[in-house]
Structures are given as structure tokens and as C-alpha cells.
XYZ file of C-alpha atoms in Angstrom:
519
model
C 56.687 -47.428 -21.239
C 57.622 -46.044 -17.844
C 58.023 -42.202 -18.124
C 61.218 -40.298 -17.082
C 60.504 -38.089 -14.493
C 62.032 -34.201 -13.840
C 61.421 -32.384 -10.900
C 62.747 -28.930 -10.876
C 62.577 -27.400 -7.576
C 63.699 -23.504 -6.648
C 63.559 -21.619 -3.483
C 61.204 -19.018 -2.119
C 59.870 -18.774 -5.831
C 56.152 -17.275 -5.594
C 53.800 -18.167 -7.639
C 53.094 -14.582 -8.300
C 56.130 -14.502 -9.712
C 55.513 -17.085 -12.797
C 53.244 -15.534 -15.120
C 50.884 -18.341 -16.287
C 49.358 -17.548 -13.024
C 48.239 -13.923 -14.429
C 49.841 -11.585 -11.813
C 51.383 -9.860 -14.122
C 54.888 -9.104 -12.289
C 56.896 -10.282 -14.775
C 57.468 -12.901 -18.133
C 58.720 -16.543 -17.554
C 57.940 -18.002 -21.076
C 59.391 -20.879 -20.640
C 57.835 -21.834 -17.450
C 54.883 -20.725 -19.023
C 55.805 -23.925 -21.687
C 55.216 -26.498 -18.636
C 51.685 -24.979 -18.235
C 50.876 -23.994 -21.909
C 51.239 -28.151 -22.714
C 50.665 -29.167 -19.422
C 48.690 -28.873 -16.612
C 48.917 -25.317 -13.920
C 47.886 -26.717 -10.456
C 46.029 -23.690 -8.778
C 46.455 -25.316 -4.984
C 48.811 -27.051 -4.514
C 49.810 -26.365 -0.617
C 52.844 -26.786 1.248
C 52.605 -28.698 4.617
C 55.407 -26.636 6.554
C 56.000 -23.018 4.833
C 59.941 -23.262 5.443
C 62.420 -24.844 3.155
C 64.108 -27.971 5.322
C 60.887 -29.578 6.532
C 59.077 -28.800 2.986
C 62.038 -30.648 1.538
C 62.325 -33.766 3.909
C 58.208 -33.877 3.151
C 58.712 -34.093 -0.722
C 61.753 -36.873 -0.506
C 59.435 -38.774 2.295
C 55.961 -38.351 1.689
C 55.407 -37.984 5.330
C 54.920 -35.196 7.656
C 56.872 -33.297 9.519
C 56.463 -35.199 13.044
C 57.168 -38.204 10.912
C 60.428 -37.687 9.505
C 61.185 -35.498 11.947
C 62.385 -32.365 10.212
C 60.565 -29.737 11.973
C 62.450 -26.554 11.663
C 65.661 -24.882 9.749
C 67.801 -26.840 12.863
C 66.814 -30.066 12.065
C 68.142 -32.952 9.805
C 66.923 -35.519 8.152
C 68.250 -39.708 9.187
C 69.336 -40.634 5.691
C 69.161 -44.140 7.016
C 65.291 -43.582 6.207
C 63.596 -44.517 3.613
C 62.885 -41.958 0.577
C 61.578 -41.859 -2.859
C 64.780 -41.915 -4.470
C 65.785 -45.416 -2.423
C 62.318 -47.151 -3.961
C 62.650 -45.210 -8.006
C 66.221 -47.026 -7.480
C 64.954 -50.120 -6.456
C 62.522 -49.881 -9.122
C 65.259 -49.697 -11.794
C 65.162 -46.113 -12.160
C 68.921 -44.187 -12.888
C 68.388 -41.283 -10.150
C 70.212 -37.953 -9.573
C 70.072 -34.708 -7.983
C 71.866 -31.620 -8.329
C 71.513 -28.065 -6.631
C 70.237 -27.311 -3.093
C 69.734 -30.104 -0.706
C 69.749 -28.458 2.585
C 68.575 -31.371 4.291
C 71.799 -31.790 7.051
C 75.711 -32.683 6.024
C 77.809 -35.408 6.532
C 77.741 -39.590 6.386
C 74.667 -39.041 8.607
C 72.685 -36.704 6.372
C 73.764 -36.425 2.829
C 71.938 -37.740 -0.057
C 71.124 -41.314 0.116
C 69.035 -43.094 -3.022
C 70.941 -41.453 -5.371
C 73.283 -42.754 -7.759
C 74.246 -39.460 -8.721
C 74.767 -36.194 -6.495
C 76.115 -33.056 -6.007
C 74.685 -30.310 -4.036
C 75.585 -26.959 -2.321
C 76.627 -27.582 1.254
C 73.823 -25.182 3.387
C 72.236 -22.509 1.466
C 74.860 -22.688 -1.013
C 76.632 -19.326 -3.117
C 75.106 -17.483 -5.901
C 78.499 -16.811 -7.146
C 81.383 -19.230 -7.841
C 79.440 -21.914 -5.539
C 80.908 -24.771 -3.556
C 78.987 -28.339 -4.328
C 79.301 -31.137 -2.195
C 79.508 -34.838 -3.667
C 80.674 -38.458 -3.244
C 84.461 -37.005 -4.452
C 84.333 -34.484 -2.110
C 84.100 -30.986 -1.817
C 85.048 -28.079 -4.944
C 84.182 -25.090 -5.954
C 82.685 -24.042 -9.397
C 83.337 -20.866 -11.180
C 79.823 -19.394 -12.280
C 76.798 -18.815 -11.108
C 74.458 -21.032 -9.171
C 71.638 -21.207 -11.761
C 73.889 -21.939 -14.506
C 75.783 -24.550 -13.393
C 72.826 -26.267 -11.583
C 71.307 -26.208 -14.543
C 74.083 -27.736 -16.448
C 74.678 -30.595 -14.157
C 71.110 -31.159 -14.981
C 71.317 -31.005 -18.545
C 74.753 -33.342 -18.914
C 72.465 -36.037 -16.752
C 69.742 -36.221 -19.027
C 72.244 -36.189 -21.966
C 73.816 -38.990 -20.944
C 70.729 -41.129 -19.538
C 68.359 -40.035 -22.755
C 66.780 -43.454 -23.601
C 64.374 -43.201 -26.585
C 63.359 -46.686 -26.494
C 62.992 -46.568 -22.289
C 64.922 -49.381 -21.396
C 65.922 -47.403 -17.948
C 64.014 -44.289 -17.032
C 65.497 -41.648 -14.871
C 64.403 -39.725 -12.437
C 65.959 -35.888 -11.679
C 66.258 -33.627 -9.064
C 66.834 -30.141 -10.403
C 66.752 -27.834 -7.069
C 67.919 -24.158 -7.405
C 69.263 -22.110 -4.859
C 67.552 -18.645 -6.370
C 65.483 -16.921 -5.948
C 66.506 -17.334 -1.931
C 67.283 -14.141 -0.435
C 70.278 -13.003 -0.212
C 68.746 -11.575 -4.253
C 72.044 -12.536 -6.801
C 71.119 -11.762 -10.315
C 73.199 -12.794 -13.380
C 74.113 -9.331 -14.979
C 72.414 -10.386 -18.405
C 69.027 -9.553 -16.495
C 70.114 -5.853 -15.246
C 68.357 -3.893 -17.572
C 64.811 -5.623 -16.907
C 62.509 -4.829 -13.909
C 63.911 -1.605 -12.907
C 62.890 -0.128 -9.739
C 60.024 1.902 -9.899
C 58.255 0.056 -12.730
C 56.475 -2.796 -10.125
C 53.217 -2.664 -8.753
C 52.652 -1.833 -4.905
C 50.160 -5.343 -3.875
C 47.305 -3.869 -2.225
C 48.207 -5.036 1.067
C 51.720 -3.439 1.408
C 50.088 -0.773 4.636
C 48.526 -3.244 5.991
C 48.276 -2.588 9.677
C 47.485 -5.655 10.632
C 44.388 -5.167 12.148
C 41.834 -7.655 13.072
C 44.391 -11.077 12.810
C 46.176 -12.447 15.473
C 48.836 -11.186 17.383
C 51.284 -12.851 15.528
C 50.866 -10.811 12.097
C 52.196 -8.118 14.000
C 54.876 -9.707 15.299
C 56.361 -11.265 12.562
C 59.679 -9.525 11.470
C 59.483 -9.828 8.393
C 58.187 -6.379 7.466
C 59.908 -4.642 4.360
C 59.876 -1.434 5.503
C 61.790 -2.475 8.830
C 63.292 -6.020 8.428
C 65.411 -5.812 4.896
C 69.153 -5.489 5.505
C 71.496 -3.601 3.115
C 72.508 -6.768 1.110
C 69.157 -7.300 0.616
C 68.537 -3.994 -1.362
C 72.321 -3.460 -2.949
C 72.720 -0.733 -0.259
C 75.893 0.128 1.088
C 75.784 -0.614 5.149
C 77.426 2.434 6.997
C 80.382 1.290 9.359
C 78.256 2.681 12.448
C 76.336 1.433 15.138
C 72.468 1.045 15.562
C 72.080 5.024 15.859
C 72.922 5.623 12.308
C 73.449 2.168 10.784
C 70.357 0.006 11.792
C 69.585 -2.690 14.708
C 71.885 -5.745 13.431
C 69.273 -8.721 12.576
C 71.203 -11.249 14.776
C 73.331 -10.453 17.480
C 76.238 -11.050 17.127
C 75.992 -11.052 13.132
C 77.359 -8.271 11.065
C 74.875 -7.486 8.582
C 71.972 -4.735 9.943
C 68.351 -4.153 8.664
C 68.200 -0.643 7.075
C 65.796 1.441 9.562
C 62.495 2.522 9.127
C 62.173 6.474 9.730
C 60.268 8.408 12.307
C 58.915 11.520 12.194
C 61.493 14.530 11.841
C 64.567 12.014 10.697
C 66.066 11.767 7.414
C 68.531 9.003 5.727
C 70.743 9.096 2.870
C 70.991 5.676 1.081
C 73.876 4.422 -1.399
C 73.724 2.050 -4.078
C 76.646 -0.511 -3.689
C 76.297 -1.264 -7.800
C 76.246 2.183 -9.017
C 77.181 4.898 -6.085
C 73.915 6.784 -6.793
C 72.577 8.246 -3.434
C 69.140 8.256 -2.434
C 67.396 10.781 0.196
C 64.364 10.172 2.252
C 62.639 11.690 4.947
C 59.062 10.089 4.287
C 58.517 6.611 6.080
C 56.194 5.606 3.210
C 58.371 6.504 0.085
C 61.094 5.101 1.966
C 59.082 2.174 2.712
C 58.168 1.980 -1.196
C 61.589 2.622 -1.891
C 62.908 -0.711 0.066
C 60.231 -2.794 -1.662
C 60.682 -1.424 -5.394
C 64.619 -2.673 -4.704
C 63.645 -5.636 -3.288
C 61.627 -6.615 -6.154
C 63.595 -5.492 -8.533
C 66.419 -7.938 -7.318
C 64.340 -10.758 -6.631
C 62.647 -10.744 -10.195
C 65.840 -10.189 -12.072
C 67.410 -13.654 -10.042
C 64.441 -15.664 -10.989
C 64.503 -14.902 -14.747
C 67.778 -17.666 -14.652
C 65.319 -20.091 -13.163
C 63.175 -19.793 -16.444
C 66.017 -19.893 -18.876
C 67.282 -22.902 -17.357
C 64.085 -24.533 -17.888
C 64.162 -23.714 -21.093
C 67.270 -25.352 -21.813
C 66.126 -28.709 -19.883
C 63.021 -28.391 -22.485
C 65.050 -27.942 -25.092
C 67.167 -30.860 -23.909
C 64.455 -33.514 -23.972
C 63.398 -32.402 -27.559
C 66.743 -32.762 -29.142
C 66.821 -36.010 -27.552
C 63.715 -37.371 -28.750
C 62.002 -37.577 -25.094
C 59.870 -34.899 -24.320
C 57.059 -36.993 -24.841
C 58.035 -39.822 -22.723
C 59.114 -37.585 -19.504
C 57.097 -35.806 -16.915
C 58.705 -32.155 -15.886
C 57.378 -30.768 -12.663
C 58.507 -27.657 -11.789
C 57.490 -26.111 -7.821
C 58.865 -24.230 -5.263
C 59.248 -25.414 -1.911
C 56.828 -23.155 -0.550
C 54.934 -20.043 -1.081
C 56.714 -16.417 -0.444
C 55.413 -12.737 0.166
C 56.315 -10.397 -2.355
C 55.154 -7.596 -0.625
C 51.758 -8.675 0.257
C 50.745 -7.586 3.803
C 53.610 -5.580 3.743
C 55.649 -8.676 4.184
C 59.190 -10.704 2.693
C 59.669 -14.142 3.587
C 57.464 -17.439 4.153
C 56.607 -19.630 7.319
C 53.236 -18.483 7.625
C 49.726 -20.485 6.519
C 48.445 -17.539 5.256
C 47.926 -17.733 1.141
C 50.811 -16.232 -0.430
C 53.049 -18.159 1.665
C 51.290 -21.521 2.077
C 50.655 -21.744 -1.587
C 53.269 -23.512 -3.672
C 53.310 -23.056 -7.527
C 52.705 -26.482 -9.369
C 53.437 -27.251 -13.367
C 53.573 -30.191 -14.486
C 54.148 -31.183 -18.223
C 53.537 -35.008 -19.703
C 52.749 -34.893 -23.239
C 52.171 -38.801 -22.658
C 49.296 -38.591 -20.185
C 48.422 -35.018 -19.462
C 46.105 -33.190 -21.734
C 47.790 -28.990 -23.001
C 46.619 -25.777 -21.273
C 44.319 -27.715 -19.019
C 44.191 -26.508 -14.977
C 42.606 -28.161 -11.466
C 42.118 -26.421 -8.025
C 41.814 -30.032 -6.135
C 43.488 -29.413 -3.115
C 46.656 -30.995 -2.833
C 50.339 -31.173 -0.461
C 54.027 -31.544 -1.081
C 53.613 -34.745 0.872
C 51.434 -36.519 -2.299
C 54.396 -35.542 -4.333
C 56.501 -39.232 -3.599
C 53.444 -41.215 -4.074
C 52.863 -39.636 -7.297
C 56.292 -40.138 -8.970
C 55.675 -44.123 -7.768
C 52.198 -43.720 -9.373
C 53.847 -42.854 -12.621
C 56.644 -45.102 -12.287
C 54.431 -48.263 -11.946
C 55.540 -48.721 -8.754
C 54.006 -49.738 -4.951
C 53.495 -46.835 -2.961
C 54.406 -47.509 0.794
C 52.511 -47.358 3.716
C 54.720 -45.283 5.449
C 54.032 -42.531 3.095
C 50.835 -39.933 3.819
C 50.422 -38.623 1.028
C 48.371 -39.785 -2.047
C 49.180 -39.506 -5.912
C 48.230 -36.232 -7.774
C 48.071 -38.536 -11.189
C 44.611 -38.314 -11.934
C 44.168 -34.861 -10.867
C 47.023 -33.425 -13.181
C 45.495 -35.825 -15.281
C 41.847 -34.121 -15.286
C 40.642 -37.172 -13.673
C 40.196 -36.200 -9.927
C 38.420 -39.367 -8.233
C 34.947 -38.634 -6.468
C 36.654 -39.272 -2.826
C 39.422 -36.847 -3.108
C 40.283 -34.970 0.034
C 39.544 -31.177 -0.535
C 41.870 -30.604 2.522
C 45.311 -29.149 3.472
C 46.661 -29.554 6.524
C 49.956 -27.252 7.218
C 52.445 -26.923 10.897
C 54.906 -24.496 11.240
C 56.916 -25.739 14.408
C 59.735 -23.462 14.662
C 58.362 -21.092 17.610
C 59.753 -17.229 17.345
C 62.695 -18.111 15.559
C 65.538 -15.634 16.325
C 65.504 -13.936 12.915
C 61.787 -13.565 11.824
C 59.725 -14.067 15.570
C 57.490 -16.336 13.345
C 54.941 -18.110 15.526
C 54.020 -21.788 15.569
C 50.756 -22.415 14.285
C 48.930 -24.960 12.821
C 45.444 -25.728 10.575
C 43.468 -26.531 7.564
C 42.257 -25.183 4.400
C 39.175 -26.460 2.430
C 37.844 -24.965 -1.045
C 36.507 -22.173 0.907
C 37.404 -21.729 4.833
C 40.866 -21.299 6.325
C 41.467 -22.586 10.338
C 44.810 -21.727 12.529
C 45.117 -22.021 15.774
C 47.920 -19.889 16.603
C 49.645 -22.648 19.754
C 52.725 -20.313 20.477
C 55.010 -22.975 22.015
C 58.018 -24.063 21.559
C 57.779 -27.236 22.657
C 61.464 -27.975 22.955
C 61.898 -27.677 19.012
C 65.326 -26.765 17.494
C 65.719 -23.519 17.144
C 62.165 -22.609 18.624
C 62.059 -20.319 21.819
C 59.264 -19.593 24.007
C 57.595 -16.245 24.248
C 54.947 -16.578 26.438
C 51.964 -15.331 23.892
C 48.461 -16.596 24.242
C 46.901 -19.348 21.588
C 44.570 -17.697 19.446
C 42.565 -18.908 16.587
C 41.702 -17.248 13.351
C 39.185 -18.030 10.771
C 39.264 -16.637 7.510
C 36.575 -16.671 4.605
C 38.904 -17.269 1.664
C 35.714 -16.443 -0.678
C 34.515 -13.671 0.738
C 37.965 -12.166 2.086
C 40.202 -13.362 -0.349
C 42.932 -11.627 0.528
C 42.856 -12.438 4.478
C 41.915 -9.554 6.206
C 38.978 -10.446 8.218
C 39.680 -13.237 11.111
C 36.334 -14.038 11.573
C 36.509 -16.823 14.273
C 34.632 -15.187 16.870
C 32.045 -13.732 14.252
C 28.698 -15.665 15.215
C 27.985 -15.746 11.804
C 30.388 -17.977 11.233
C 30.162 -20.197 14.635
C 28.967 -23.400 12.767
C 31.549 -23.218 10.191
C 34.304 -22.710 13.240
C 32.913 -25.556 14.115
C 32.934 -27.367 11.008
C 36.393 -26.393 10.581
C 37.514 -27.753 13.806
C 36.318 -31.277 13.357
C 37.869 -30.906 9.808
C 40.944 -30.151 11.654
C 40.999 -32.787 14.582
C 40.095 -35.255 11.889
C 43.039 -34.809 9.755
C 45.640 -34.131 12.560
C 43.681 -38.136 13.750
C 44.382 -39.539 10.883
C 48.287 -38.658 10.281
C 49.174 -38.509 14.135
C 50.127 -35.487 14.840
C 49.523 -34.444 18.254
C 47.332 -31.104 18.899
C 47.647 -28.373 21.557
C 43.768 -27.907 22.031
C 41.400 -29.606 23.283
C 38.080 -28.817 20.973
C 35.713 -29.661 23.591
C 36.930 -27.400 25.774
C 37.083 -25.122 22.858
C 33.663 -25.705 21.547
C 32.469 -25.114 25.616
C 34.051 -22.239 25.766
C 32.304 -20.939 22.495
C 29.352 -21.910 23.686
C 29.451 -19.872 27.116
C 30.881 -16.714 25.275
C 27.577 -16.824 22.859
């Protein structure tokens, strides 16, 4: 019997943030379900850390210079082919509900479905509109909830004991994507104050490339009001903050420097707050932060609970596969950072559950390397169906399975494209991770991407011991100690970038000569 297959999807969720994975931030019991009788997938690596390109790589199973959807500016051809099209073909009923954010219009909306409706752009927190075949309208509610209800009503009305005609399900949630929304039945939990500081928050970025530094995406400098619940002064950047785009309205709430002083307000309650310490200010920003984006993902979990639920009362939870991901890593404060985009752990890495009471054995875990691109060839896998030679990915079945074959590729290859974006100054990098070693090469080119802009930085490359320096700290690339593994790395790197035809911006053996002379 062909399984049913549910892939639940939020955005910007951290796998810190689930706590089978033993951080200890906060409780997600019912997330905790998928990898208590399932199976918790330890890395499991995203191939693009940014939400459009992560998604057009899931509903492909190609790469990003594939399907072209490099960057947030980019759309996907829904003339294309796509999972959905071939679980359709394959006599699969197929839906998805929730965040798309893949492009609008004839050109760009879901295609392979033969049921949708989905929040046009990022979508609202509160009272969202959801785009469909009928049209446009606007919920009352909040985005979690009724998500999660569209989701539920599907599999009510396609539960098939007997499995005549599987379905597959789409389940993508807007939260926890900044700007932080929380349902007000999670405002008592997580207060601020109660969270750990990671031990990275004062980083100073020493010893990485230029582009740690760079990145604005610092919580103690790049959070705006919203962000926090802070009420933004009607002033200019003098007492109010630098605005985060020109031309927007919304301003990032200033760091302090020595000598100045800033009273805060909070927009829920009216309680003020005075600082005139960078660092408790600093602390300050990030226990708010937190505190908001914990509270929005506790939704997440209670709507997986009632999909769960769902299956049971209809008599198949055995017979269905729930996967439940993000669509890419996120910094919670590590490195002193909010946001995504880079390769560096917290962001690259993608929580993975997956629960199939059919096939997958309880409590069991696996740290064989995998991508969001293998996810499309494994719902085929488990569908009984062809995978197509298009796709570049390869099924995850007998890994989650606990049957990882003996030529598995202990490689992930990951290319951020979208070159000092205007809000974050992200760089575009690209490289490979193995069990151990981490290789970027820092490019820092546009290259006439959408919504990339040049900046004139040097390429740099960084090495980092993921063993040794688990927490990245060390960019050991020009360490001689580590010269044959650069090396190593390198050909890893060339080898993989070969093999799906992507197009590098080095040239190794002018690299590896330059190396050589510096030695």
C-alpha cells in the first residue's frame, strides 16, 4: 500500500528551537512525537539558506542554477516540472496550503496541485489574505490556525483507510518568520529574561572573513522596533534609528555609544525601559527577540499536534509519512546574529523529522549528510514512483530508514547568490561540508542576479574544522596544518559543483599555485 505523505514546512524555524534536538530553549512535545516514533535527521542541509530558492529546490529537486530561483527576486516558471505534477500523475490527490512564496500570477502560482490556497508574498500573521483558484479573500484568525485547519479539513476529507488514492500535503507556515506574531494563548511562556545568552552572542568576529562582519544582521544593531514590540519614536535617525531601507518607514532601534542613553517603550504594555550600557541593551534586544520568536513557534507545534491527532482518529497514522522541516536554518542569537543566508551551521542546517510507523523504526536518528534537493526524489521513492533525471537529488528512504547504502555521498553542497542584498549586506558565497571539514569561498559578485549588487570586496576562502571548532570560530584555510585538507576540500568542492553544473568563480589551479608559492 502506497503511503500518504505530509510535509509540514515553517519558516526560519531553527532547529534549536525544537527540543528533541536537546538545546533546551524551549518544549515542542508534539514535534517531539515525529521524532519520539520516528526518525530525527541530525544533517540535513539546505542548498541556498534563504526561503524562495530553498523552496523552488524542495518542489524541483534541482538546484538553484537549475530552476533558476536564485534569490528573494526571483520566480519560479510553473510551466516546469515539479513533484506535485509527477505524485499527480501518479494518482496521488495533492494539496498545499500556507506560504508559497514562489512568484504570483498565471505565470507563477501553484501548478500540480489539485488543491491550493496560499498567502500571496510573505503573507499576515493576523486576519491573513490567501490566494487560490477562486480568487483572492481574507480570513479572520491567525496564520497558524487557519493554515493548519485547511490542512486538517484536507486530510479529513481524503482519509482512505483501505488506500485506494493516497494524498500527498503541503502544510507550509508562515511563523516563525520575522516580523515575531504570537497568538496571545502563548503570552505568559518564555518571558524575557528567562533565555539563555548562546555563547557566541560578543562575538567579534575575529579571524573569519570579511563578510561576518559585514553582515547586518547583528541584534544589537539591526532589529527594528516591530521586531521587539517597541514603540518607534516619530523622529529622525538622531533619536529614532537609521531606517533599514530607504525609503521604508520602519527603523532599526540603535545600538548605544559611550556617554548616550535611550529610553525604550513597550507597544503591548507601556512599560519603559532605560539603558545606558551597550551590552545590557544589547541583551535586552535579544531577550525580546527571543521571547517573541519562541512564543510564535509554540502554534507551529500545536498544529502538529492536531494533524497527528487527525491521522489517528482516522485510522491512518500508520499508513502516512509526516515530515516536518524548515526551509532553512536561522540564528537565534548565535554569533551575535538574527536571520539566515549564510553556510555557516546554525543557518545552513535545516531541522528534519520524519515519522512512518509503516517503514521507519521509533526514536531512531542518522547524521548521513543530506539536502532539501533529495527531498522530491524521496516522496517518489515512497510513492513507488520513477524518479526523473532532471532531478539532483537522491532519496533519503533508506537513511530515515536506518539503512544508509555503502555509496552514500557524505557531502553538502550550498550557494547563496543574492550578493549584498539591500537589507542584510549578505555576501555570495559558496562550498561544501563533509562529516568533518567545512569549505566557502567567499566570490563577492553579483553577477547580474536579482536583487544582488556589487560591492567590490575581495574573494576569500575559509576553512573551518567542524570537530575541532564546532562552533566556527577558527577559519583555518591558510593554517599549514591544514593545507592538505584545503586541498582535499577543494577537489571535494570542484567535484560536486562538476557533477550538478554549476559554474565556479575560481580557478583551483591557480588557487592551489598560489598556495603553493605562499608556503
Amino acid at each position: 500500500m502506497r503511503p500518504n505523505i505530509i510535509f509540514i514546512m515553517s519558516d526560519d524555524h531553527a532547529a534549536q528551537a525544537i527540543s528533541a534536538y536537546g538545546h533546551g530553549l524551549n518544549h515542542t512535545p508534539n514535534l517531539d512525537r515525529l521524532a519520539e516514533e520516528g526518525v530525527r535527521h541530525d544533517a540535513t542541509y539546505v542548498t541556498n539558506s534563504i526561503c524562495t530558492p530553498s523552496r523552488a529546490t524542495i518542489l524541483t529537486g534541482t538546484h538553484n542554477h537549475v530552476n533558476c530561483v536564485t534569490t528573494l527576486d526571483t520566480h519560479i516558471d510553473n510551466l516546469w516540472p515539479n513533484v506535485a505534477k509527477h505524485l499527480k500523475a501518479g494518482g496521488y490527490a495533492t494539496a498545499i496550503f500556507g506560504k508559497w512564496h514562489l512568484g504570483e500570477g498565471p505565470a507563477h502560482e501553484p501548478t500540480g496541485f489539485d488543491e491550493w490556497s496560499v498567502v500571496p508574498g510573505q503573507g499576515d500573521y493576523w486576519d491573513p489574505a490567501f490566494i487560490g483558484p477562486g480568487g483572492r479573500e481574507r480570513i479572520p484568525g491567525y496564520a497558524t490556525d487557519i493554515i493548519t485547519d485547511k490542512s486538517v479539513d484536507f486530510i479529513e476529507r481524503h482519509a482512505d483507510p483501505s488506500g485506494e488514492r493516497p494524498f500527498f500535503l503541503m502544510c507550509h507556515h508562515k511563523a516563525p518568520h520575522r516580523n515575531w506574531q504570537y497568538h496571545p494563548r502563548y503570552r505568559d511562556i518564555h518571558a524575557p529574561g528567562t533565555i539563555p545568552l548562546p555563547e557566541t552572542f560578543r562575538d567579534d568576529y575575529a579571524n573569519r572573513a570579511a563578510a561576518a562582519a559585514a553582515a547586518k544582521m547583528r541584534v544589537k544593531s539591526d532589529m527594528l522596533y516591530e521586531d521587539l514590540a517597541l514603540v518607534q519614536p516619530e523622529a529622525g535617525a538622531d533619536r529614532a534609528g537609521p531606517q533599514m531601507v530607504d525609503g521604508w518607514p520602519p527603523r532599526k532601534v540603535p545600538d548605544l555609544a559611550p556617554g548616550e542613553s535611550i529610553t525604550v517603550i513597550c507597544s503591548e504594555t507601556g512599560e519603559t525601559f532605560t539603558f545606558d550600557d551597550s551590552a545590557a541593551f544589547a541583551e535586552f534586544k535579544y531577550q525580546r527577540y527571543m521571547s517573541r520568536y519562541l512564543r510564535t513557534v509554540q502554534a507551529i507545534d500545536d498544529g502538529v499536534g492536531r494533524m497527528l491527532d487527525t491521522l489517528e482518529a482516522k485510522g491512518i497514522a500508520e499508513n502516512t509519512v509526516v515530515i516536518y522541516t524548515s526551509d532553512q536554518g536561522f540564528f537565534l542569537g548565535e554569533h551575535g546574529w538574527f536571520d539566515k543566508r549564510f553556510m555557516y551551521e546554525e543557518s545552513y542546517r535545516m531541522p528534519f523529522l520524519c515519522r512512518y510507523p509503516a517503514g521507519i523504526a521509533s526514536g531512531t536518528t542518522s547524521r548521513d549528510i543530506a539536502q532539501n534537493v533529495d527531498f522530491a526524489p524521496t516522496f517518489l521513492d515512497w510513492a513507488g514512483l520513477p524518479v526523473p533525471s532532471y532531478m539532483q537529488g537522491r532519496s533519503m528512504r533508506p537513511v530515515l530508514e536506518g539503512k544508509t547504502p555503502d555509496d552514500w555521498d557524505q557531502l553538502a553542497y550550498h550557494r547563496y547568490w543574492m550578493h549584498n542584498d539591500v537589507i542584510h549586506e549578505a555576501w555570495a558565497h559558496y562550498g561544501v561540508r563533509d562529516p568533518r571539514y567545512k569549505l566557502i569561498y567567499w566570490y563577492n559578485e553579483a553577477l547580474g542576479q536579482l536583487g544582488a549588487r556589487e560591492n567590490g570586496a575581495p574573494p576569500e576562502w575559509e576553512l573551518f574544522d567542524c570537530e575541532a571548532d564546532p562552533m566556527e570560530l577558527r577559519n583555518v584555510a591558510h593554517d599549514p596544518a591544514y593545507a592538505q585538507v584545503f586541498e582535499e576540500m577543494l577537489g571535494k568542492l570542484d567535484a560536486r559543483m562538476a557533477a550538478i553544473g554549476d559554474v565556479p568563480c575560481h580557478d583551483s589551479r591557480a588557487v592551489l599555485a598560489e598556495r603553493a608559492k605562499a608556503a
